[in-house]
Short mmCIF file of C-alpha atoms in Angstrom, two decimals:
data_model
loop_
_atom_site.label_atom_id
_atom_site.label_comp_id
_atom_site.label_asym_id
_atom_site.label_seq_id
_atom_site.Cartn_x
_atom_site.Cartn_y
_atom_site.Cartn_z
CA MET A 78 -64.37 -88.57 45.17
CA GLU A 79 -68.05 -89.48 45.36
CA LYS A 80 -68.79 -86.39 47.44
CA PHE A 81 -66.66 -84.19 45.17
CA SER A 82 -68.35 -85.47 42.01
CA ASN A 83 -71.82 -85.12 43.51
CA GLY A 84 -72.91 -88.38 41.90
CA GLN A 85 -71.53 -87.45 38.47
CA GLY A 86 -69.02 -89.59 36.61
CA ILE A 87 -65.31 -88.98 37.03
CA GLU A 88 -62.87 -89.56 34.21
CA ALA A 89 -59.12 -89.92 34.65
CA LYS A 90 -57.03 -88.50 31.83
CA THR A 91 -53.50 -89.60 31.03
CA TYR A 92 -50.89 -87.42 29.37
CA LYS A 93 -47.90 -88.67 27.36
CA ASN A 94 -45.41 -85.99 28.31
CA SER A 95 -46.37 -85.25 31.90
CA PHE A 96 -44.00 -84.50 34.72
CA PRO A 97 -43.47 -87.31 37.25
CA PRO A 98 -46.17 -87.33 39.99
CA PRO A 99 -43.90 -85.91 42.75
CA GLU A 100 -43.00 -82.98 40.50
CA ILE A 101 -46.66 -82.37 39.61
CA VAL A 102 -47.50 -82.19 43.32
CA ALA A 103 -44.53 -79.88 43.96
CA ARG A 104 -45.61 -77.59 41.13
CA ALA A 105 -49.17 -77.46 42.51
CA ARG A 106 -47.94 -76.72 46.03
CA SER A 107 -45.70 -73.94 44.73
CA ARG A 108 -48.84 -72.01 43.78
CA ILE A 109 -50.71 -72.37 47.07
CA GLY A 110 -51.98 -68.95 48.09
CA GLU A 111 -52.03 -67.60 44.55
CA ASP A 112 -55.00 -65.32 44.01
CA SER A 113 -54.86 -64.38 40.34
CA TYR A 114 -57.81 -66.47 39.12
CA GLY A 115 -59.33 -65.50 35.80
CA VAL A 116 -61.96 -67.46 33.87
CA PHE A 117 -60.31 -66.82 30.50
CA ASN A 118 -56.64 -66.57 31.41
CA ASN A 119 -55.92 -68.40 34.68
CA ASN A 120 -58.63 -70.91 35.59
CA CYS A 121 -58.46 -74.38 37.13
CA GLU A 122 -57.81 -76.00 33.75
CA HIS A 123 -54.88 -73.64 33.10
CA PHE A 124 -53.56 -74.57 36.55
CA CYS A 125 -53.86 -78.32 35.99
CA HIS A 126 -52.20 -78.22 32.58
CA TRP A 127 -49.38 -76.13 34.01
CA CYS A 128 -48.84 -78.54 36.91
CA ILE A 129 -48.97 -81.64 34.72
CA LEU A 130 -47.40 -80.48 31.45
CA GLY A 131 -45.77 -77.12 32.10
CA GLU A 132 -48.14 -75.53 29.57
CA HIS A 133 -50.44 -72.69 30.59
CA ASN A 134 -53.52 -73.36 28.48
CA SER A 135 -57.17 -74.31 28.66
CA PRO A 136 -58.67 -76.34 25.80
CA GLN A 137 -62.15 -75.35 27.02
CA VAL A 138 -61.34 -71.64 26.79
CA ASP A 139 -59.65 -72.21 23.42
CA SER A 140 -62.75 -73.94 22.03
CA VAL A 141 -65.09 -71.20 23.30
CA THR A 142 -62.80 -68.54 21.82
CA TRP A 143 -62.68 -70.36 18.47
CA PHE A 144 -66.48 -70.81 18.41
CA SER A 145 -67.02 -67.14 19.29
CA ALA A 146 -64.62 -65.96 16.58
CA LYS A 147 -66.21 -68.26 14.00
CA THR A 148 -69.70 -67.02 14.94
CA LEU A 149 -68.58 -63.39 14.72
CA VAL A 150 -67.15 -63.95 11.24
CA GLN A 151 -70.43 -65.56 10.15
CA LEU A 152 -72.44 -62.64 11.57
CA ILE A 153 -70.23 -60.10 9.82
CA GLY A 154 -70.75 -62.04 6.59
CA LEU A 155 -74.52 -61.69 7.02
CA VAL A 156 -74.31 -57.94 7.55
CA VAL A 157 -71.97 -57.13 4.66
#
């Protein structure tokens, strides 16, 4: 983990409604070889949430999308 983190901190996150560990691993393995990566619609966070919770989402993408939409609305308000 030290090499992977490159000296940065690592934080473990727990989820209330996660699948049991063997099922999480099986879900991850079922997608080995998949090549449909997309920053906004199928990134590593989407993958992890799907494996752990069965939900295909990315809170990071959601927050960027929300911030972008909010900024756009503010800019439109300045122009009108």
